[in-house]
Short mmCIF file of C-alpha atoms and ligand atoms in Angstrom, two decimals:
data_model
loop_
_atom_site.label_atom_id
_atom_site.label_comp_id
_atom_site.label_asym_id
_atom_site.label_seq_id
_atom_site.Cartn_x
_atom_site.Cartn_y
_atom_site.Cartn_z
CA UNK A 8 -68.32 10.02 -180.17
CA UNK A 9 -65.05 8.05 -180.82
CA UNK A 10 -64.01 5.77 -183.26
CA UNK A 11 -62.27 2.20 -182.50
CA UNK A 12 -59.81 0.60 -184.60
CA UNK A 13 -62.09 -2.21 -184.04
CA UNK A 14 -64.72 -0.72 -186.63
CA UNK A 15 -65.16 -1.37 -189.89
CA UNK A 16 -63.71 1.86 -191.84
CA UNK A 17 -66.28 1.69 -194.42
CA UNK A 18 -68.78 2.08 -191.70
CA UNK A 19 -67.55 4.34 -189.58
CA UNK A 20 -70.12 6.55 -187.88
CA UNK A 21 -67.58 8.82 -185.59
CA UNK A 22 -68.69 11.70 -186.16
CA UNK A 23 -71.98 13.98 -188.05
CA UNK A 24 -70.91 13.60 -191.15
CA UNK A 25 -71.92 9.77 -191.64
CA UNK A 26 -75.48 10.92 -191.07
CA UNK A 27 -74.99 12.91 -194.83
CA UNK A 28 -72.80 10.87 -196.79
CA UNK A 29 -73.23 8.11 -199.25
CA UNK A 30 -70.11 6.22 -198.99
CA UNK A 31 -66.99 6.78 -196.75
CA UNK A 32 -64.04 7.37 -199.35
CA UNK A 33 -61.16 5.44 -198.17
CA UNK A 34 -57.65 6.79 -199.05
CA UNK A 35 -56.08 4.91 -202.81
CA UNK A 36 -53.21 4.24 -204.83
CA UNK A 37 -49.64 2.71 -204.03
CA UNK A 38 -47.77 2.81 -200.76
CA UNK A 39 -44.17 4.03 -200.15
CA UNK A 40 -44.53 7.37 -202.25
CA UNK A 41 -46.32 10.40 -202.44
CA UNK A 42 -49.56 10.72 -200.22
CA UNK A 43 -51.98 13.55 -201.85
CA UNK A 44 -53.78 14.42 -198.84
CA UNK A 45 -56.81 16.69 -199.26
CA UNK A 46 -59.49 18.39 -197.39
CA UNK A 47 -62.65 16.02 -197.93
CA UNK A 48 -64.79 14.24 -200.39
CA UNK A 49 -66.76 16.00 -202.92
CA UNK A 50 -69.99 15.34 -204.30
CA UNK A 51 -68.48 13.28 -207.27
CA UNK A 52 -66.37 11.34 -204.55
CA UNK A 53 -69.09 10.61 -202.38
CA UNK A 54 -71.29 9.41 -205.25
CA UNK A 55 -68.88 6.79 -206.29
CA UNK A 56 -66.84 6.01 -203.14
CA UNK A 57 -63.20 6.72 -204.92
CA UNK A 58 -61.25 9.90 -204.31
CA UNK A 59 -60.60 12.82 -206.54
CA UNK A 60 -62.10 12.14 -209.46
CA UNK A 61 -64.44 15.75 -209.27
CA UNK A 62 -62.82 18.88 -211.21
CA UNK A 63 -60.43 19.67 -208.33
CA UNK A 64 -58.54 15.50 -208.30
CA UNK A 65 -58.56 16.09 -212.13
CA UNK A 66 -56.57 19.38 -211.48
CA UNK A 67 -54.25 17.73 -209.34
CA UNK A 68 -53.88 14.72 -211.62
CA UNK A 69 -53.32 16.95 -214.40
CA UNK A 70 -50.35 18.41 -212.33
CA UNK A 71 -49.09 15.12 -211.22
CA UNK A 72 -48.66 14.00 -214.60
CA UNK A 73 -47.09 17.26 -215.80
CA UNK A 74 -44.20 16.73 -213.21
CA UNK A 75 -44.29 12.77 -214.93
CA UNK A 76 -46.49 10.62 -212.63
CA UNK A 77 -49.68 8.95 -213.96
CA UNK A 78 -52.37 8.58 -211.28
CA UNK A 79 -51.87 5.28 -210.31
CA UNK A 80 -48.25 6.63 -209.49
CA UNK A 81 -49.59 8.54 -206.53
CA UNK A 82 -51.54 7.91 -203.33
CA UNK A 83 -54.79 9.57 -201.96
CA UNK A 84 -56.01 10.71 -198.97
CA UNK A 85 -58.52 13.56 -197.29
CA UNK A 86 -58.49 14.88 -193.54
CA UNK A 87 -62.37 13.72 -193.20
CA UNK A 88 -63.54 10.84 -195.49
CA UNK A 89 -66.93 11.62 -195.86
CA UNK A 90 -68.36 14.39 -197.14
CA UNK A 91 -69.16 17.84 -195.56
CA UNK A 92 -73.04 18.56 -196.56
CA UNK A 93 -73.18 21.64 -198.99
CA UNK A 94 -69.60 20.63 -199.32
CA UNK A 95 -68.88 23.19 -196.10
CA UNK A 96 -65.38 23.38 -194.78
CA UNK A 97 -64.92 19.75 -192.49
CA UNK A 98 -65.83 21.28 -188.64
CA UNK A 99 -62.61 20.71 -186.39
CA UNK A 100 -64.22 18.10 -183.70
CA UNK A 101 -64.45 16.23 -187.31
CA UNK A 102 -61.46 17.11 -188.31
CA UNK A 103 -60.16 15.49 -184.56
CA UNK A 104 -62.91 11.99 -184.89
CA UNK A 105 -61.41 11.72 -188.44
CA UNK A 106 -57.72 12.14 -187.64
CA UNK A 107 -56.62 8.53 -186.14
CA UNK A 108 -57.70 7.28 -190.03
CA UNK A 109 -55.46 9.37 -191.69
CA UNK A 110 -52.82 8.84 -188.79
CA UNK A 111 -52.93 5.01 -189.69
CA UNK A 112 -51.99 5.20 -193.68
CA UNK A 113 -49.66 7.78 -192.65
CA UNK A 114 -48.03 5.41 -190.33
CA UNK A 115 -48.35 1.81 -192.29
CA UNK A 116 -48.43 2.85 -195.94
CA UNK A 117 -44.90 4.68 -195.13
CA UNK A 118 -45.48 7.18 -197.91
CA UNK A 119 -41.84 8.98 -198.50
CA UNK A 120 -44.25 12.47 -198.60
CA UNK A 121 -46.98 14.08 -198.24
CA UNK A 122 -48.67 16.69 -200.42
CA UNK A 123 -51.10 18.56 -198.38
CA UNK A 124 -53.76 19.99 -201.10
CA UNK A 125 -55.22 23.39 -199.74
CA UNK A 126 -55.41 25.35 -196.64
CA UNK A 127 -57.22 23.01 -194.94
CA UNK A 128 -55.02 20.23 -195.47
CA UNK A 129 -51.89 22.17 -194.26
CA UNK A 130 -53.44 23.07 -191.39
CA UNK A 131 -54.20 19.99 -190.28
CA UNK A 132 -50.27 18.60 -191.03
CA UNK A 133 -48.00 21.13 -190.36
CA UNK A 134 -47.70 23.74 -187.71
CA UNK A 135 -49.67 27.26 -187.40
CA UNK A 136 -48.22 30.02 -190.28
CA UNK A 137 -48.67 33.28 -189.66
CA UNK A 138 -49.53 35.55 -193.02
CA UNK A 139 -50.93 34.23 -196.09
CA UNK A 140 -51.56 30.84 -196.68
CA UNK A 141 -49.98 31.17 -200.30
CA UNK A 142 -47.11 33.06 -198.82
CA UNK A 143 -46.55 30.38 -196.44
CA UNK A 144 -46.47 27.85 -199.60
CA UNK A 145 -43.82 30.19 -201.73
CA UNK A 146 -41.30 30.60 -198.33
CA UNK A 147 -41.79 26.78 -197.58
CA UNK A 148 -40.82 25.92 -201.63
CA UNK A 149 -37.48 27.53 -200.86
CA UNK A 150 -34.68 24.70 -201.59
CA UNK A 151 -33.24 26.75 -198.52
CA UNK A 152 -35.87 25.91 -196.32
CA UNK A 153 -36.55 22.95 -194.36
CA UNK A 154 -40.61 21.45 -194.59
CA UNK A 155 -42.31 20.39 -191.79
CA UNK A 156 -42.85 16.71 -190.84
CA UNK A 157 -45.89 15.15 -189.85
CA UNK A 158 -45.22 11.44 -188.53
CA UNK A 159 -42.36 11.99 -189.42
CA UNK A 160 -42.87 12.28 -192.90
CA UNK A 161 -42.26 15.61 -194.95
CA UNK A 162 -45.13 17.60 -195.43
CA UNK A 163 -45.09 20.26 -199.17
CA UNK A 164 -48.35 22.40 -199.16
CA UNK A 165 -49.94 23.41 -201.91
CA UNK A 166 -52.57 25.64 -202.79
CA UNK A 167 -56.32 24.04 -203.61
CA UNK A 168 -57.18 22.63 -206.81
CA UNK A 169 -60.82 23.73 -207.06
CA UNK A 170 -61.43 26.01 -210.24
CA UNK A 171 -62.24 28.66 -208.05
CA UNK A 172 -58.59 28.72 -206.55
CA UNK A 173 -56.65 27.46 -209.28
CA UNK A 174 -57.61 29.38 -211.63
CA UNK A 175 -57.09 32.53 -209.75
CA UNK A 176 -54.06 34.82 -209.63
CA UNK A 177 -52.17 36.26 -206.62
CA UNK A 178 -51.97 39.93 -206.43
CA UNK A 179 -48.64 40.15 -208.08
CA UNK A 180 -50.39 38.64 -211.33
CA UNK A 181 -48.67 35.05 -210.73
CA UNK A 182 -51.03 32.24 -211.71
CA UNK A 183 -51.64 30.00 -208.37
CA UNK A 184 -51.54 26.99 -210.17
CA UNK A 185 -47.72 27.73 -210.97
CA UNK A 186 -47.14 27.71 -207.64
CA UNK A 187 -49.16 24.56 -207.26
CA UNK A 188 -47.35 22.74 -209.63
CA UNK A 189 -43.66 23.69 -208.14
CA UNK A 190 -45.19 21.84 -205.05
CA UNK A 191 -45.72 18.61 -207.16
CA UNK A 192 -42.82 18.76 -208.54
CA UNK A 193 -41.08 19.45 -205.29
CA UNK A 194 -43.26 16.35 -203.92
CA UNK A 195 -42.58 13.86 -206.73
CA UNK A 196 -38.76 14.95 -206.45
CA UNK A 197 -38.43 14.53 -203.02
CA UNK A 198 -40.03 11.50 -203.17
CA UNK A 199 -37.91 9.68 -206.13
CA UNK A 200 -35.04 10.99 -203.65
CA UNK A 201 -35.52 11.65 -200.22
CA UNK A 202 -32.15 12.33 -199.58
S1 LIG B 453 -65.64 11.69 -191.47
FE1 LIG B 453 -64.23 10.16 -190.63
S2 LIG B 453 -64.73 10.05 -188.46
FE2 LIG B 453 -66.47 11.02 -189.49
S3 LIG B 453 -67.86 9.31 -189.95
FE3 LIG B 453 -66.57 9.64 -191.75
S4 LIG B 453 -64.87 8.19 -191.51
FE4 LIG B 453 -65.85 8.40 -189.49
#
């Protein structure tokens, strides 16, 4: 199946998932700044058509405005708009019909970066890691390190914001949401300053 830029975004049937969802959840929020960009709607989102607002967008609002930015400071995004049935990780031939979308705000809403929320995310933005996902997040956080780009915008991962991850510890006892929230702060920093 493909997608056109001729169609209607709202209506886009590209690929399975409109066959499950209730509304397509177009990305939100101002241009030019950071882009949140997670891994798909929820059940929350897909009830009421606007993007994280379940526990995991609270999370990650919570953070945002711990590093100083209210939501409507920061833009939204996922790698599939609609949402996975079951809420089961987006399939990658999804992933791919979904991908000019994001590809578009990416390109015109010029965000300065991008905050890619969970594994899922991150893969789909920045090249293949070997290790740990969460290893690959703490090396990448390094001021010494450069981030990728996507589109030529710079790409800071971050771990999920579901309960389930966010909540957890790594093995070495450090919460993952501190980690977490040194990527929003590196994001909102970076993008009051790109320099
Ligand atoms: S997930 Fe993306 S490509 Fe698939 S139907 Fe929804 S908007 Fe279209």
């Amino acid at each position: 199946m493909s997608c056109s830029s001729a169609v209607d975004p709202s209506a886009c049937q590209a690929c399975r998932l409109a066959e499950h969802r209730s509304r397509v959840v177009l990305p939100d929020g101002p241009r030019e700044g950071v882009l949140a960009i997670g891994e798909a709607p929820g059940r929350q989102e897909d009830v009421s058509g606007v993007g994280f607002v379940g526990i995991a967008g609270l999370n990650l609002e919570a953070a945002f405005a711990a590093c100083g930015l209210a939501r409507e400071q920061w833009a939204r995004s996922n790698i599939v708009r609609c949402r996975p049935p079951e809420n089961r990780k987006p399939r990658a031939d999804e992933v791919r019909s979904c991908a000019h979308w994001l590809d578009r705000v990416v390109d015109d809403w010029l965000p300065r970066v991008l905050l890619a929320v969970g594994q899922s995310a991150a893969a789909r933005l920045i090249p293949p890691w070997t290790g740990s996902f969460l290893s690959h997040v703490e090396r990448l956080l390094l001021p010494e390190t450069g981030l990728p780009v996507y589109r030529g915008v710079p790409v800071v991962p971050m771990p999920h914001t579901s309960p389930l991850a966010w909540n957890r510890r790594r093995p070495d006892g450090t919460p993952i949401r501190e980690l977490g929230l040194r990527a929003v702060r590196r994001a909102v920093i970076l993008a009051r300053d790109p320099t």
